Coordinates of C-alpha atoms and ligand atoms in Angstrom, one line a residue:
M1 CA -21.2 -30.5 2.7
K2 CA -22.2 -33.9 4.3
L3 CA -23.4 -34.1 7.8
L4 CA -22.9 -37.4 9.6
N5 CA -25.8 -39.1 11.2
L6 CA -24.0 -39.5 14.5
N7 CA -26.0 -37.3 16.7
D8 CA -26.9 -40.0 19.2
G9 CA -25.6 -39.2 22.6
V10 CA -24.8 -35.7 21.7
E11 CA -26.6 -32.8 23.4
P12 CA -29.7 -31.5 21.5
G13 CA -28.8 -28.7 19.1
V14 CA -25.3 -30.0 18.5
I15 CA -24.5 -31.5 15.1
C16 CA -21.7 -33.9 14.1
V17 CA -19.7 -33.6 10.9
E18 CA -17.3 -35.7 8.9
P19 CA -13.9 -35.8 10.5
T20 CA -12.3 -34.2 7.4
L21 CA -14.7 -31.4 7.4
A22 CA -14.4 -30.9 11.2
N23 CA -10.6 -30.8 10.8
D24 CA -11.1 -27.9 8.5
G25 CA -12.0 -25.5 11.3
M26 CA -13.0 -22.8 8.9
D27 CA -15.6 -24.8 7.0
A28 CA -16.9 -26.1 10.3
R29 CA -17.2 -22.6 11.6
N30 CA -19.1 -21.5 8.6
L31 CA -21.3 -24.5 9.1
A32 CA -21.7 -23.5 12.8
K33 CA -22.8 -20.0 11.7
A34 CA -25.4 -21.4 9.4
H35 CA -26.5 -23.9 12.0
K36 CA -26.5 -21.3 14.7
G37 CA -25.2 -23.8 17.2
P38 CA -22.1 -25.7 18.2
I39 CA -20.6 -28.4 16.0
V40 CA -18.5 -31.3 17.1
S41 CA -17.0 -34.2 15.2
H42 CA -17.1 -37.8 16.4
L43 CA -13.3 -37.7 16.7
E44 CA -12.1 -38.1 20.2
H45 CA -9.8 -35.1 20.1
L46 CA -12.0 -32.2 19.1
P47 CA -10.5 -30.3 16.2
R48 CA -8.8 -27.0 16.9
G49 CA -11.0 -24.0 16.1
I50 CA -14.4 -25.4 16.6
H51 CA -15.0 -25.3 20.3
E52 CA -12.6 -22.7 21.4
T53 CA -14.1 -19.6 23.1
S54 CA -13.4 -16.1 21.6
E55 CA -11.0 -15.5 24.5
E56 CA -9.0 -18.6 23.5
R57 CA -9.1 -17.6 19.9
K58 CA -7.4 -14.3 20.8
T59 CA -4.4 -16.0 22.3
H60 CA -4.2 -19.3 20.4
W61 CA -5.0 -18.3 16.8
F62 CA -2.5 -16.4 14.7
V63 CA -2.5 -14.7 11.4
G64 CA 0.5 -13.9 9.3
S65 CA 1.0 -10.8 7.2
V66 CA 3.4 -10.1 4.3
D67 CA 4.1 -6.3 4.0
Q68 CA 5.9 -5.7 0.8
G69 CA 6.8 -1.9 0.7
T70 CA 9.0 0.3 -1.5
T71 CA 12.0 0.1 0.7
S72 CA 11.6 -3.1 2.6
S73 CA 9.7 -6.4 2.9
R74 CA 8.5 -7.8 6.2
F75 CA 6.5 -10.7 7.6
L76 CA 4.7 -10.3 10.9
I77 CA 2.6 -12.8 12.9
F78 CA -0.3 -11.4 14.9
N79 CA -2.3 -13.0 17.6
G80 CA -6.1 -12.7 17.9
E81 CA -5.7 -9.5 19.8
G82 CA -3.9 -7.9 16.9
D83 CA -0.5 -7.9 18.7
P84 CA 2.6 -8.9 16.8
V85 CA 4.4 -11.9 18.3
A86 CA 7.1 -12.5 15.7
S87 CA 8.5 -10.6 12.7
H88 CA 11.3 -10.3 10.2
Q89 CA 12.2 -7.4 7.9
I90 CA 14.6 -7.1 5.0
E91 CA 15.6 -3.9 3.1
F92 CA 16.3 -4.4 -0.6
E93 CA 18.0 -2.4 -3.3
N94 CA 16.0 0.3 -5.1
L95 CA 17.3 0.8 -8.6
Y96 CA 17.5 4.2 -10.3
P97 CA 19.0 3.5 -13.7
K98 CA 18.3 7.0 -15.1
S99 CA 17.0 10.3 -13.7
G100 CA 13.3 9.8 -13.1
W101 CA 13.5 6.0 -13.4
H102 CA 12.8 3.7 -10.4
E103 CA 12.9 -0.1 -10.6
H104 CA 12.8 -3.2 -8.5
D105 CA 14.1 -6.7 -9.4
P106 CA 10.9 -8.9 -9.3
M107 CA 12.9 -11.9 -8.1
T108 CA 14.4 -9.8 -5.3
L109 CA 11.0 -8.8 -4.2
L110 CA 9.9 -12.4 -4.0
S111 CA 13.0 -13.7 -2.3
S112 CA 12.9 -10.9 0.3
V113 CA 9.4 -11.9 1.1
E114 CA 10.3 -15.6 1.3
E115 CA 13.3 -14.8 3.6
C116 CA 11.1 -12.8 5.8
I117 CA 8.6 -15.6 6.2
E118 CA 11.4 -18.1 7.1
G119 CA 13.0 -15.6 9.5
A120 CA 9.7 -14.8 11.3
M121 CA 8.7 -18.5 11.4
R122 CA 12.0 -19.4 13.1
K123 CA 11.2 -16.8 15.8
F124 CA 7.6 -18.1 16.1
Q125 CA 8.8 -21.6 16.5
R126 CA 11.2 -20.6 19.2
L127 CA 8.1 -19.3 21.1
G128 CA 6.8 -22.9 21.0
F129 CA 4.3 -22.5 18.1
S130 CA 4.1 -24.1 14.6
K131 CA 2.6 -23.3 11.3
N132 CA -0.5 -25.2 12.4
D133 CA -1.2 -22.3 14.7
I134 CA -1.4 -19.9 11.8
R135 CA -4.9 -19.8 10.4
S136 CA -4.0 -17.9 7.2
I137 CA -1.9 -15.1 5.9
G138 CA -2.7 -11.7 4.3
I139 CA -0.6 -9.8 1.8
T140 CA -0.2 -6.1 1.6
N141 CA 2.0 -4.2 -0.9
Q142 CA 3.3 -1.1 -2.5
R143 CA 0.6 -0.2 -5.1
E144 CA 0.8 0.8 -8.8
T145 CA 4.2 -0.8 -9.2
T146 CA 4.0 -2.7 -12.5
L147 CA 5.3 -6.2 -13.3
V148 CA 5.2 -8.1 -16.5
W149 CA 6.0 -11.8 -17.0
D150 CA 5.7 -14.6 -19.5
H151 CA 2.3 -16.3 -18.9
E152 CA 3.7 -19.6 -20.0
T153 CA 7.0 -19.7 -18.0
G154 CA 6.3 -17.3 -15.1
E155 CA 9.6 -15.6 -15.9
P156 CA 9.8 -11.8 -15.5
L157 CA 10.2 -9.9 -18.8
Y158 CA 11.5 -6.7 -17.2
N159 CA 12.2 -5.1 -13.9
A160 CA 9.2 -3.8 -11.9
V161 CA 8.5 -0.2 -12.8
V162 CA 8.0 1.4 -9.4
W163 CA 5.1 3.8 -8.6
P164 CA 7.1 7.1 -8.4
D165 CA 8.9 6.5 -11.7
T166 CA 8.3 9.3 -14.2
R167 CA 9.6 7.8 -17.5
T168 CA 6.0 7.9 -18.7
K169 CA 5.7 11.7 -18.8
S170 CA 5.4 12.0 -22.6
I171 CA 2.9 9.1 -22.7
V172 CA 0.8 11.0 -20.2
R173 CA 1.0 14.2 -22.1
D174 CA -0.2 12.5 -25.2
L175 CA -3.0 10.8 -23.4
K176 CA -4.2 14.0 -21.8
A177 CA -4.6 15.4 -25.4
K178 CA -6.6 12.4 -26.6
D179 CA -10.4 12.4 -27.1
G180 CA -12.2 11.0 -24.1
A181 CA -9.5 12.0 -21.6
D182 CA -11.9 14.1 -19.6
A183 CA -14.2 11.2 -18.9
I184 CA -11.5 8.9 -17.5
K185 CA -11.3 10.1 -13.9
D186 CA -15.1 9.7 -13.4
L187 CA -14.8 6.0 -14.5
C188 CA -11.8 4.9 -12.5
G189 CA -11.4 7.7 -9.9
L190 CA -7.8 8.6 -10.8
P191 CA -6.4 11.6 -12.8
L192 CA -4.0 11.0 -15.7
S193 CA -0.5 11.1 -14.3
T194 CA 2.7 9.1 -14.3
Y195 CA 1.6 7.4 -11.1
P196 CA -0.9 4.5 -12.0
S197 CA 0.0 1.2 -13.6
S198 CA -1.8 1.8 -16.9
V199 CA 0.8 4.2 -18.3
K200 CA 3.7 2.0 -16.9
L201 CA 2.3 -1.0 -18.8
L202 CA 1.9 1.1 -22.0
W203 CA 5.6 2.2 -21.7
L204 CA 6.7 -1.5 -21.3
I205 CA 4.7 -2.6 -24.3
E206 CA 6.0 0.3 -26.4
N207 CA 9.7 0.2 -25.3
V208 CA 10.7 -3.3 -24.3
E209 CA 11.1 -5.8 -27.1
A210 CA 10.4 -8.9 -25.0
V211 CA 7.3 -7.4 -23.6
K212 CA 6.1 -6.2 -27.0
E213 CA 6.6 -9.7 -28.5
A214 CA 4.9 -11.5 -25.6
Y215 CA 1.9 -9.0 -26.0
E216 CA 1.7 -9.7 -29.7
Q217 CA 1.8 -13.5 -29.1
G218 CA -0.8 -13.3 -26.2
R219 CA 1.8 -14.5 -23.6
L220 CA 2.0 -11.3 -21.6
A221 CA 1.0 -11.5 -18.0
F222 CA 0.5 -8.2 -16.1
G223 CA 0.2 -7.6 -12.4
T224 CA 0.9 -5.3 -9.5
V225 CA 3.1 -6.6 -6.6
D226 CA 0.2 -8.4 -4.9
T227 CA -0.5 -10.4 -8.0
W228 CA 3.1 -11.2 -8.6
L229 CA 3.7 -12.4 -5.0
I230 CA 0.4 -14.4 -4.8
Y231 CA 1.2 -16.0 -8.2
K232 CA 4.8 -17.0 -7.2
L233 CA 3.9 -18.0 -3.6
N234 CA 1.3 -20.4 -5.1
G235 CA 4.0 -22.0 -7.2
G236 CA 3.9 -19.7 -10.3
A237 CA 3.5 -21.3 -13.7
Q238 CA 4.3 -24.7 -12.2
A239 CA 1.3 -24.7 -9.9
E240 CA -1.5 -27.2 -10.7
S241 CA -3.8 -24.3 -11.2
P242 CA -1.7 -21.1 -11.4
V243 CA -3.3 -18.2 -9.4
H244 CA -3.5 -14.9 -11.2
V245 CA -5.6 -12.5 -9.1
T246 CA -5.6 -9.1 -7.6
D247 CA -8.0 -7.5 -5.1
S248 CA -10.1 -4.5 -5.8
T249 CA -8.0 -2.1 -3.8
N250 CA -5.0 -2.8 -5.8
A251 CA -7.0 -3.0 -9.1
S252 CA -8.3 0.5 -8.3
R253 CA -4.8 1.8 -8.8
T254 CA -4.3 0.6 -12.3
M255 CA -6.9 2.8 -14.1
F256 CA -8.2 -0.3 -15.8
M257 CA -11.0 -0.9 -13.2
N258 CA -14.3 0.8 -13.1
I259 CA -14.6 2.2 -9.6
R260 CA -18.2 1.3 -9.3
T261 CA -18.5 -2.2 -10.9
L262 CA -15.1 -3.2 -9.5
Q263 CA -14.4 -5.0 -12.8
Y264 CA -12.3 -4.1 -15.9
D265 CA -13.9 -1.5 -18.0
D266 CA -13.6 -1.8 -21.8
K267 CA -13.8 2.0 -22.2
L268 CA -10.8 2.4 -19.9
L269 CA -8.8 -0.4 -21.6
G270 CA -9.8 1.0 -25.0
F271 CA -8.6 4.5 -24.0
F272 CA -5.2 3.1 -23.1
G273 CA -5.2 1.0 -26.3
I274 CA -4.8 -2.3 -24.3
D275 CA -6.1 -5.3 -26.1
R276 CA -7.7 -7.7 -23.5
N277 CA -7.0 -10.7 -25.8
K278 CA -3.3 -10.0 -25.8
V279 CA -2.6 -9.5 -22.1
H280 CA -3.5 -11.7 -19.2
L281 CA -5.0 -9.4 -16.6
P282 CA -5.4 -10.7 -13.1
K283 CA -8.9 -11.6 -12.0
I284 CA -10.3 -8.9 -9.6
V285 CA -11.6 -10.4 -6.3
P286 CA -12.5 -9.1 -2.9
S287 CA -9.8 -8.3 -0.3
S288 CA -10.8 -10.9 2.1
D289 CA -11.6 -14.4 0.9
P290 CA -10.7 -18.0 2.1
E291 CA -10.4 -19.4 -1.4
C292 CA -9.4 -17.0 -4.1
F293 CA -5.8 -16.4 -3.2
G294 CA -4.7 -20.0 -3.0
R295 CA -2.1 -21.5 -0.6
I296 CA 1.6 -21.1 0.0
A297 CA 3.3 -23.8 -2.1
S298 CA 6.5 -24.3 -0.2
G299 CA 8.7 -23.3 2.7
A300 CA 7.9 -22.9 6.4
L301 CA 4.2 -22.0 5.6
S302 CA 3.6 -24.6 3.0
G303 CA -0.1 -25.3 2.7
V304 CA -1.3 -22.2 4.7
P305 CA -4.0 -20.3 2.9
I306 CA -3.6 -16.8 1.7
A307 CA -6.9 -15.2 2.7
G308 CA -6.4 -11.4 2.6
C309 CA -5.0 -8.9 0.1
L310 CA -5.0 -5.1 0.3
G311 CA -2.9 -2.3 -1.2
D312 CA -0.7 -1.0 1.6
Q313 CA -2.6 2.3 2.1
S314 CA -5.9 0.5 2.3
S315 CA -4.4 -1.9 4.7
A316 CA -3.2 0.9 7.0
L317 CA -6.7 2.3 7.1
V318 CA -8.0 -1.2 8.1
G319 CA -5.1 -1.6 10.6
Q320 CA -6.1 1.7 12.2
C321 CA -9.7 0.4 12.3
G322 CA -10.9 3.3 10.2
F323 CA -14.2 1.5 9.4
N324 CA -16.5 4.5 9.8
P325 CA -17.1 7.2 7.2
G326 CA -15.3 10.4 8.3
Q327 CA -12.3 8.5 9.7
A328 CA -8.9 9.1 8.2
K329 CA -5.3 7.9 8.4
N330 CA -2.0 9.3 7.1
T331 CA 0.9 6.8 6.5
Y332 CA 4.4 8.3 6.3
G333 CA 6.4 5.6 4.5
T334 CA 8.5 6.1 1.4
G335 CA 5.7 8.3 0.2
C336 CA 2.8 9.6 2.3
F337 CA -0.8 8.7 1.7
L338 CA -3.9 10.1 3.4
L339 CA -7.0 8.0 3.1
Y340 CA -10.4 9.4 4.2
N341 CA -13.3 6.8 4.5
V342 CA -16.3 8.1 2.5
G343 CA -18.5 5.1 2.9
T344 CA -20.0 2.8 0.3
E345 CA -20.3 5.3 -2.6
P346 CA -17.2 6.6 -4.3
V347 CA -16.7 10.4 -4.2
I348 CA -15.0 11.8 -7.3
S349 CA -12.8 14.6 -6.2
Q350 CA -13.0 18.1 -7.6
Y351 CA -9.9 19.3 -5.8
G352 CA -7.0 17.0 -6.9
L353 CA -7.6 14.0 -4.8
L354 CA -8.0 10.4 -5.9
S355 CA -11.0 8.1 -5.5
T356 CA -10.0 4.7 -4.5
V357 CA -11.4 1.4 -3.0
A358 CA -10.6 1.5 0.7
Y359 CA -11.4 -2.1 1.3
D360 CA -13.8 -4.8 0.0
F361 CA -14.5 -7.6 2.5
G362 CA -16.8 -9.4 0.1
Q363 CA -19.4 -12.0 1.3
G364 CA -22.3 -9.7 0.5
R365 CA -20.7 -6.7 2.3
A366 CA -20.6 -3.5 0.2
P367 CA -17.1 -2.2 -0.8
V368 CA -16.0 0.9 1.2
Y369 CA -14.4 3.8 -0.7
A370 CA -11.9 6.5 0.3
L371 CA -10.7 9.9 -0.9
E372 CA -6.9 9.7 -1.1
G373 CA -4.2 12.4 -1.1
S374 CA -1.0 10.8 -2.4
I375 CA 2.4 12.4 -1.7
A376 CA 5.3 10.9 -3.6
V377 CA 8.2 11.8 -1.3
A378 CA 8.1 11.5 2.5
G379 CA 10.5 8.9 4.1
S380 CA 12.3 8.8 0.7
G381 CA 13.4 12.4 1.4
V382 CA 15.0 11.2 4.6
T383 CA 16.7 8.3 2.7
F384 CA 17.9 10.9 0.2
L385 CA 19.6 12.9 2.9
Q386 CA 21.1 9.7 4.3
N387 CA 22.3 7.9 1.1
N388 CA 22.9 10.7 -1.4
L389 CA 24.0 13.6 0.8
N390 CA 25.4 11.7 3.8
F391 CA 23.7 14.0 6.3
I392 CA 22.9 11.1 8.6
D393 CA 23.9 7.4 9.1
N394 CA 20.4 6.1 9.7
A395 CA 16.9 7.4 9.4
K396 CA 16.3 7.8 13.1
Q397 CA 19.0 10.5 13.3
I398 CA 16.9 12.8 11.1
N399 CA 14.9 13.9 14.1
D400 CA 18.0 15.1 16.1
L401 CA 19.6 16.7 13.0
A402 CA 16.4 18.7 12.4
E403 CA 16.1 19.6 16.1
S404 CA 19.7 20.9 16.1
V405 CA 18.2 24.2 14.7
P406 CA 15.2 26.0 16.1
D407 CA 13.5 26.5 12.7
N408 CA 14.0 26.0 9.0
G409 CA 16.1 29.2 8.8
G410 CA 14.1 30.4 5.8
V411 CA 14.7 27.2 3.8
V412 CA 11.8 25.5 1.9
F413 CA 12.4 22.2 0.1
V414 CA 9.9 21.3 -2.6
T415 CA 10.7 17.6 -2.7
A416 CA 9.3 17.1 -6.2
F417 CA 11.6 14.2 -7.1
S418 CA 8.7 12.7 -9.1
G419 CA 7.0 16.0 -9.8
L420 CA 4.3 16.8 -7.2
F421 CA 1.3 14.5 -6.7
A422 CA -1.9 15.4 -4.8
P423 CA -3.4 17.9 -4.7
Y424 CA -1.1 19.8 -7.1
W425 CA -0.3 17.2 -9.9
I426 CA 2.7 19.2 -11.2
D427 CA 4.8 17.1 -13.6
D428 CA 7.2 19.7 -14.8
A429 CA 8.8 20.4 -11.4
K430 CA 11.9 18.6 -9.9
G431 CA 13.2 18.8 -6.3
T432 CA 13.9 22.5 -5.6
L433 CA 15.5 24.1 -2.5
F434 CA 14.6 27.8 -1.8
G435 CA 16.0 30.3 0.6
I436 CA 19.6 29.0 0.8
T437 CA 22.0 31.6 2.4
Q438 CA 25.4 31.5 4.1
H439 CA 23.4 31.0 7.3
T440 CA 22.0 27.6 6.0
Q441 CA 23.1 24.5 8.0
K442 CA 22.3 20.8 7.4
G443 CA 19.8 21.0 10.2
H444 CA 17.7 23.6 8.2
I445 CA 17.6 21.4 5.1
A446 CA 16.7 18.4 7.3
R447 CA 13.8 20.4 8.8
A448 CA 12.7 21.7 5.4
T449 CA 12.7 18.0 4.2
L450 CA 10.4 16.9 7.0
E451 CA 8.2 20.0 6.7
A452 CA 7.6 19.4 2.9
T453 CA 5.5 16.3 3.8
C454 CA 3.6 18.2 6.5
F455 CA 2.8 21.1 4.1
Q456 CA 1.6 18.7 1.4
T457 CA -0.6 16.9 4.0
K458 CA -2.1 20.3 5.0
A459 CA -2.9 21.0 1.3
I460 CA -4.5 17.6 1.0
L461 CA -6.6 18.1 4.2
D462 CA -7.8 21.4 2.8
A463 CA -8.8 19.7 -0.5
M464 CA -10.5 16.9 1.5
E465 CA -12.5 19.4 3.5
K466 CA -13.7 21.0 0.2
D467 CA -14.6 17.7 -1.3
S468 CA -16.3 16.2 1.7
G469 CA -17.7 19.3 3.4
C470 CA -16.3 18.0 6.7
K471 CA -13.3 19.1 8.7
L472 CA -11.2 16.3 10.1
K473 CA -11.0 16.3 13.9
L474 CA -8.1 13.9 14.4
L475 CA -5.4 12.5 12.1
A476 CA -4.4 8.9 12.8
V477 CA -0.8 8.4 11.6
D478 CA 1.7 5.5 11.1
G479 CA 4.6 4.5 8.8
G480 CA 8.4 4.8 9.3
L481 CA 8.6 8.6 9.3
S482 CA 5.8 8.9 11.8
N483 CA 8.5 7.7 14.4
S484 CA 9.9 11.2 14.2
D485 CA 8.3 13.2 17.0
L486 CA 9.4 16.5 15.4
T487 CA 7.6 15.6 12.2
M488 CA 4.4 14.7 14.0
Q489 CA 4.5 17.9 16.1
T490 CA 5.1 19.9 12.9
Q491 CA 2.2 18.1 11.3
A492 CA -0.1 19.0 14.2
D493 CA 1.1 22.6 14.2
I494 CA 0.7 23.2 10.4
S495 CA -2.6 21.4 10.0
G496 CA -4.2 22.6 13.3
I497 CA -5.6 19.2 14.2
P498 CA -4.3 16.7 16.8
V499 CA -2.1 13.9 15.4
D500 CA -2.7 10.4 16.9
R501 CA 0.1 7.9 16.7
P502 CA -0.3 4.3 17.8
A503 CA 2.4 2.6 20.0
M504 CA 2.5 -0.3 17.4
C505 CA 3.1 1.4 14.0
E506 CA 2.9 -1.7 11.9
T507 CA -0.7 -0.9 11.1
T508 CA -0.2 -1.7 7.4
A509 CA 0.7 -5.3 8.2
L510 CA -2.1 -5.5 10.7
G511 CA -4.6 -4.5 8.1
A512 CA -3.8 -7.4 5.8
A513 CA -3.8 -9.8 8.8
I514 CA -7.3 -8.5 9.7
A515 CA -8.5 -9.1 6.1
A516 CA -7.2 -12.7 6.3
G517 CA -8.4 -13.2 9.8
L518 CA -11.9 -12.1 8.9
A519 CA -12.0 -14.7 6.1
T520 CA -10.8 -17.5 8.3
G521 CA -12.8 -17.0 11.5
V522 CA -10.2 -15.4 13.7
W523 CA -12.5 -12.4 13.8
S524 CA -16.1 -12.7 12.7
D525 CA -16.8 -9.0 12.3
T526 CA -14.9 -5.6 12.3
A527 CA -16.9 -4.7 15.5
E528 CA -14.6 -7.3 17.3
L529 CA -11.6 -5.2 16.5
Q530 CA -12.5 -2.0 18.4
E531 CA -9.8 -2.6 21.1
V532 CA -7.0 -3.5 18.7
N533 CA -3.9 -1.3 18.9
R534 CA -5.6 1.3 21.2
T535 CA -3.3 1.3 24.1
G536 CA -0.2 3.5 24.4
R537 CA -1.2 5.9 21.6
K538 CA 0.5 9.4 21.6
V539 CA -1.4 12.5 20.6
F540 CA 0.4 15.6 19.3
E541 CA -1.7 18.7 19.9
P542 CA -1.2 21.8 17.8
K543 CA 1.0 24.3 19.6
I544 CA 1.4 27.3 17.3
S545 CA -1.1 30.0 16.5
R546 CA -3.2 29.6 13.3
K547 CA -1.8 32.9 12.1
C548 CA 1.8 31.6 12.3
A549 CA 0.7 28.3 10.6
E550 CA -1.0 30.1 7.8
K551 CA 2.1 32.3 7.2
R552 CA 4.4 29.2 7.0
F553 CA 1.9 27.5 4.6
K554 CA 1.8 30.6 2.4
K555 CA 5.6 30.5 2.0
W556 CA 5.4 26.8 1.1
N557 CA 2.7 27.5 -1.6
Q558 CA 4.9 30.3 -3.0
A559 CA 7.7 27.8 -3.3
V560 CA 5.4 25.3 -5.0
Q561 CA 4.4 27.9 -7.6
M562 CA 8.0 28.9 -8.2
S563 CA 9.0 25.2 -8.8
R564 CA 6.7 24.9 -11.8
G565 CA 8.0 24.8 -15.3
W566 CA 11.5 23.6 -14.6
L567 CA 11.2 20.8 -17.1
Q568 CA 10.6 21.8 -20.7
D569 CA 9.1 19.5 -23.2
N570 CA 12.3 18.9 -25.0
D571 CA 14.5 18.6 -21.9
N572 CA 16.7 15.5 -21.7
E573 CA 16.5 14.6 -18.0
D574 CA 19.7 12.6 -18.1
D575 CA 22.3 15.2 -19.2
E576 CA 22.0 18.3 -21.3
C577 CA 25.2 17.5 -23.1
D578 CA 24.2 13.9 -23.8
E579 CA 24.8 14.2 -27.5
E580 CA 28.2 15.8 -27.1
K581 CA 29.2 13.0 -24.7
K582 CA 28.1 10.3 -27.2
A583 CA 30.1 12.0 -30.0
Ligands
ADP601 N1 12.8 6.8 13.0 C1 12.6 7.3 11.8 N2 12.6 8.6 11.7 C2 12.4 9.2 10.5 N3 12.2 8.5 9.3 C3 12.2 7.2 9.4 C4 12.4 6.5 10.6 N4 12.3 5.2 10.4 C5 12.1 5.0 9.1 N5 12.0 6.2 8.5 C6 11.8 6.5 7.0 O1 10.6 5.8 6.7 C7 10.7 5.1 5.4 C8 10.4 3.7 5.6 O2 9.1 3.6 6.2 P1 8.2 2.4 5.9 O3 6.9 2.6 6.5 O4 8.9 1.2 6.3 O5 8.0 2.5 4.3 P2 7.8 1.5 3.1 O6 6.5 0.7 3.5 O7 7.5 2.5 2.0 O8 9.0 0.7 2.8 C9 12.2 5.3 5.0 O9 12.2 6.1 3.9 C10 12.9 5.8 6.2 O10 13.8 6.8 5.8
G3P602 O1 5.9 2.0 0.1 P1 4.9 3.0 0.7 O2 4.5 2.6 2.0 O3 5.3 4.4 0.7 O4 3.6 2.9 -0.2 C1 3.6 3.1 -1.6 C2 2.2 3.3 -2.1 O5 1.4 2.2 -2.0 C3 2.3 3.8 -3.5 O6 1.0 4.2 -3.9

C-alpha cells in the first residue's frame, strides 16, 4: 500500500493516499483504522466512504443479500440501519421424482437468483440509487443440498439433491454399521443420517454414471448451494480465476469438515470413502471476507464484491443479533431450525442435537458455535396441505383454516415426510395421522400440521436444556410460517416461554448482509447492530397451564413412538406392486 507524499497543507494527523487506493473506500478504511486517523486523497472530490460519518453511512451505504431457500429465492437491499429498501422474490419448482426424493434444477436456482437481483435493482434504481451505492453483497442459502458439476466446463452433472431427500437411507444404514462410525459425531458435530451432504455425494458417485466417470477422471466438482452460486456468479469455469469456495457454516453441514479446525478432515473423508484427489472440494473460508468470494461477473451488479456467506440458519441467528452465548432463534421456513449460541467452543450434544458453526467472521475473531435442533417439515407441511390436498389456495390461509376449529379435535399429525430429524432421528417413519374420526374436519388437520412443528420445537428445547444446563427465557422467531399468529401462540403455549417475532421477518437475508457489511466497512463491529430490527416486535406469552401443555405434549410423544417402524428394510417406497406393474 503506497502512501503519497502530499501531506503539505493538510491538517496534522491526516494522511493522503493514491487516488486509486482512496477510491477503493474499503482499503482506505482499513488504512484509516491502522492509521487511527482520517485519510483523504488529493483528489478534489473526496471519495465516497472515507469521510462520511457513521450517521451518513447508515442512510447512504447499502448491502445486498441473496437468500436462496428451499421454496424461493430472493434478493434484498438493506441500508446501514438494517432496513430493507428494495427486494424481489421468485418461487421455483421443487421436484419430487420418486417417493422420498427431492431435487432442484441447479440452473433454475441460479437463474432465479439472477432474476431476483435484476428485479430488486430495478426497484432500487427507481428510488434514485445505483449499484455504486451497494458496498457488497452477502449470500445465504439452504444448507446440505448437494450439487455436482464438471470442474472443466462448469456444467451440472445431475440435479441438486435437496436436504430432506431420503434416497440415501440404505447408505446411512451401512455406514452406521461400519467401524469408526461412533467417532464421527465428535469430529464433525453431526449424527449419521440422510440429512448431510456427505451421504448425498456418496449416492451420486455410486448411482449416476456421469458423476462416477467425472470422479474417476478427477473432473468432479462438489459444492453446496453457496458454492454453486458464488462459482457461477463469478463467471463459472469461464472466469479468469474460477472461485470455488464455501464458508465454514455451510461446510459444517457436509460431515467432511472438522468442527474444531474448520478444515477438511482426512479421517472423515476416509470414513465416507471420498478420495480427495478425485473430487474438487471447495476451499473453506470465513463467513465474512472482502476478497475470498470474488465479484459478480455480469448483470446489474457487475463488479460488486461478494463479501459474506452464511448457511441460512446461521444467517438468521446473525440477523436476529444472537451474538451472545445463551441467545437462540427458531426459523420456521420449509423446515424449522433452532440455533442456540454456545460461544467459541463447540458443544457435542448427548441428546440428539447437532453441533454446528454459528458464524465465523474471521479477521482474528474466534468462530462461534451453536447447538442446533433441525425439524425437516414446517412450512412444507402447509405447502403440502395447499398443493397436494387443496385445503387452501395460499399459505396465509392456513391460519384461518386452523382457527375455524377450537382445537385439534384429537388429531395428531406426525409430519415425518423425511422421517423425523432432531431430537428423534427416526428414519423408518413416514407422515402419519392419528386420531381421525367422523368428527374430523380440514381445520383439525390444519391445526395438527401447525402443532407438529411446535411439539418438535418443544422436544428440541428440552434436549437443549439438558445439553446446556440452561433454560431458554425467550425464543426469537422468524421465517415464512412464523407469520401465522396461531402457530406462534401455540409455540408459546406448548413450550412455556415467550415467543418474540420481529416486524421485519427477513432476518435470514439480513444476516448475510451483516456478514458482507462487516467485511466492507458498513459496520465495524457487531456492537453497532444492537438497534437493528428491534422496533415493532410482537411477543406471544404462554396462555395455557403447564399441566395442559404437558398433557398435549405427552399425546404427541405417544404418536411419535407409534409412527416408528412403518418402513421395513425391504420396503419399496415407490409402490408395493412395482414388480407386477413392470411385468
Ligand atoms: N403467512 C403464512 N402463514 C403460514 N405459512 C406461511 C406463510 N407464509 C409462508 N408460509 C410457509 O412458509 C414457507 C416458506 O417460508 P420461507 O421462510 O420463505 O422458507 P424457505 O427459506 O425455506 O424457502 C412455505 O412452506 C410456506 O408454506
Ligand atoms: O429452506 P429453509 O429455510 O427451510 O432452510 C433449509 C435448511 O438450511 C436445511 O438445513
